[in-house]
Amino acid sequence: MFTTLAVIATTAVAAVLAAWACYVGVELRRLRAALTDAAWQLVHDPLTGLLNRAGLLAAHTTLAETPQPILVALIDLDSFKAVNDTHGHDTGDQLLIEIADRVEEVAALYGGVAARLSGDEYAALLPVRDHDIARIAAVLVAVIAEPARLEADDDIAKVDVTASIGVAVVDSTDAFGDIALHRADVAMYHAKNGGGNQHAAYTPGMTMPTRTPRRGPRPRDFRLSDQGRGA
C-alpha cells in the first residue's frame, strides 16, 4: 500500500514538474519573442519596415569600424502632401511603403542600407568602393519617379511622385549627424531649390541655398502699414 502511495505521489510530482517546465518554457519563448520584437521596433520604422534614425546610426557605426569613404543620400519627396490631399492618407501610406521598397532595393544593390527618417524623408547609406556616385543618385531619382499603382477609393489609382536627393561622400569616421547627414541635407535643399526631381552633390563650402523671396507682401506687412497710417 505504501509502495502504491509512493508511486502515486512520485507520478503526481513528476506531472506537476512537467507542467511547470512546460509553462516556464512557454513563458520564456514568449518573453524572448517580446524582447526580439521590442529590439526590432527600437531601430525600425513601423510603417515601412526600414531602419529608423537610430537604426541608421547603428548601421553607420558598423561601417565606421572599417575606415572608408561612405555615401550618404538624403531623399525628400516632392509635394507629397498633394498625394494625401487628393487620394487620402491610406493611399499616402501605401505610397510611402512603395517608395521605401524602391529605395531599399537600390541601396541593397550597392551593398548599403536604407532608412525612413520621418514623414516622407528617407536616407541611404553605403560604402563608396568603386561605385559611380552620380549614377546611384540618378537611379534613385528615376526609380522614385516611376508611377505607382495604388488602392484609392475602392479603385486603383496611378500616383506620381518625385524626389529631391542630396548626396555627400564622407569618411566613415566623420560624425554622423553633424557632418554626414548635414552635408547630404544641404545638398538635398539645393536639389529641391532647383525644382525637385533631381539630385545634387555636396561640394566643400556648400551652404544652405537662400530661400526664394516671398511674392507680394506678408499679412504682417499690411498690419504694420495700417498701424503706421493710424499713428
Short mmCIF file of C-alpha atoms in Angstrom, two decimals, residues 79-205:
data_model
loop_
_atom_site.label_atom_id
_atom_site.label_comp_id
_atom_site.label_asym_id
_atom_site.label_seq_id
_atom_site.Cartn_x
_atom_site.Cartn_y
_atom_site.Cartn_z
CA SER A 79 4.80 67.66 -52.97
CA PHE A 80 3.85 64.54 -51.04
CA LYS A 81 1.11 66.48 -49.27
CA ALA A 82 -0.76 66.68 -52.59
CA VAL A 83 -0.99 62.88 -52.63
CA ASN A 84 -2.65 62.83 -49.21
CA ASP A 85 -4.96 65.70 -50.17
CA THR A 86 -6.00 64.03 -53.43
CA HIS A 87 -6.15 60.33 -52.54
CA GLY A 88 -6.28 60.22 -48.74
CA HIS A 89 -3.82 59.23 -46.04
CA ASP A 90 -4.27 55.47 -46.55
CA THR A 91 -3.09 55.80 -50.14
CA GLY A 92 -0.33 58.12 -48.92
CA ASP A 93 0.86 55.42 -46.55
CA GLN A 94 0.81 52.88 -49.38
CA LEU A 95 2.99 55.21 -51.41
CA LEU A 96 5.45 55.64 -48.54
CA ILE A 97 5.76 51.85 -48.32
CA GLU A 98 6.21 51.55 -52.10
CA ILE A 99 8.94 54.20 -52.14
CA ALA A 100 10.61 52.55 -49.15
CA ASP A 101 10.80 49.26 -51.06
CA ARG A 102 12.36 51.01 -54.07
CA VAL A 103 14.94 52.89 -52.03
CA GLU A 104 15.85 49.76 -50.08
CA GLU A 105 16.28 47.76 -53.29
CA VAL A 106 18.67 50.32 -54.77
CA ALA A 107 20.63 50.63 -51.51
CA ALA A 108 20.97 46.85 -51.20
CA LEU A 109 22.12 46.62 -54.83
CA TYR A 110 25.16 48.70 -53.90
CA GLY A 111 25.81 46.99 -50.58
CA GLY A 112 24.08 49.57 -48.40
CA VAL A 113 21.05 50.11 -46.19
CA ALA A 114 18.00 52.36 -46.34
CA ALA A 115 16.03 54.19 -43.67
CA ARG A 116 12.92 56.28 -43.24
CA LEU A 117 13.86 59.22 -41.06
CA SER A 118 10.46 60.90 -40.75
CA GLY A 119 7.35 61.60 -42.80
CA ASP A 120 8.34 61.48 -46.46
CA GLU A 121 12.09 61.66 -45.83
CA TYR A 122 14.36 58.69 -46.47
CA ALA A 123 18.08 58.06 -46.37
CA ALA A 124 20.52 55.57 -47.82
CA LEU A 125 23.96 54.71 -46.52
CA LEU A 126 26.50 52.65 -48.45
CA PRO A 127 30.23 52.14 -48.90
CA VAL A 128 31.62 54.08 -51.85
CA ARG A 129 34.04 51.39 -53.07
CA ASP A 130 34.27 51.84 -56.85
CA HIS A 131 30.64 52.88 -57.33
CA ASP A 132 29.65 55.74 -59.62
CA ILE A 133 28.09 58.18 -57.14
CA ALA A 134 26.25 60.23 -59.76
CA ARG A 135 24.78 57.05 -61.25
CA ILE A 136 23.48 55.85 -57.89
CA ALA A 137 21.80 59.19 -57.28
CA ALA A 138 20.33 59.22 -60.79
CA VAL A 139 18.97 55.70 -60.31
CA LEU A 140 17.28 56.74 -57.07
CA VAL A 141 15.69 59.75 -58.79
CA ALA A 142 14.47 57.58 -61.66
CA VAL A 143 13.02 54.68 -59.66
CA ILE A 144 11.16 57.00 -57.30
CA ALA A 145 9.64 58.90 -60.24
CA GLU A 146 8.12 55.73 -61.71
CA PRO A 147 4.30 55.86 -61.33
CA ALA A 148 2.84 53.70 -58.56
CA ARG A 149 -0.48 51.91 -58.89
CA LEU A 150 -2.20 52.04 -55.51
CA GLU A 151 -5.60 51.41 -53.98
CA ALA A 152 -7.67 54.58 -53.65
CA ASP A 153 -11.41 54.91 -53.09
CA ASP A 154 -12.09 51.22 -53.86
CA ASP A 155 -10.23 51.59 -57.14
CA ILE A 156 -6.69 51.57 -58.46
CA ALA A 157 -5.10 54.96 -58.97
CA LYS A 158 -1.86 55.84 -60.72
CA VAL A 159 0.11 58.04 -58.35
CA ASP A 160 3.12 60.04 -59.47
CA VAL A 161 5.70 61.44 -57.09
CA THR A 162 9.25 62.71 -57.48
CA ALA A 163 12.09 63.34 -55.07
CA SER A 164 14.84 65.81 -54.30
CA ILE A 165 18.01 63.95 -53.36
CA GLY A 166 21.18 65.23 -51.76
CA VAL A 167 24.30 63.07 -51.74
CA ALA A 168 27.54 63.50 -49.83
CA VAL A 169 30.70 61.43 -49.66
CA VAL A 170 32.24 61.49 -46.20
CA ASP A 171 34.74 59.50 -44.18
CA SER A 172 33.21 56.73 -42.12
CA THR A 173 34.83 58.30 -39.05
CA ASP A 174 33.03 61.64 -39.59
CA ALA A 175 30.27 62.49 -37.13
CA PHE A 176 27.02 61.03 -38.40
CA GLY A 177 24.62 63.88 -37.66
CA ASP A 178 26.80 66.98 -37.69
CA ILE A 179 28.74 66.06 -40.84
CA ALA A 180 27.32 63.13 -42.81
CA LEU A 181 23.60 63.87 -42.63
CA HIS A 182 24.13 67.62 -42.52
CA ARG A 183 26.06 67.69 -45.78
CA ALA A 184 23.53 65.46 -47.53
CA ASP A 185 20.76 67.69 -46.17
CA VAL A 186 22.40 70.84 -47.58
CA ALA A 187 22.77 69.17 -50.98
CA MET A 188 19.16 67.97 -50.86
CA TYR A 189 17.90 71.51 -50.36
CA HIS A 190 19.88 72.61 -53.40
CA ALA A 191 18.13 69.89 -55.41
CA LYS A 192 14.74 70.99 -54.08
CA ASN A 193 15.55 74.66 -54.62
CA GLY A 194 16.32 73.79 -58.24
CA GLY A 195 12.81 72.46 -58.83
CA GLY A 196 12.97 68.93 -57.45
CA ASN A 197 13.00 65.61 -59.29
CA GLN A 198 16.80 65.72 -59.33
CA HIS A 199 19.87 65.17 -57.22
CA ALA A 200 22.63 67.47 -56.04
CA ALA A 201 26.04 66.53 -54.66
CA TYR A 202 27.64 68.25 -51.71
CA THR A 203 30.81 70.17 -52.51
CA PRO A 204 33.23 71.72 -49.98
CA GLY A 205 31.95 75.03 -48.70
#
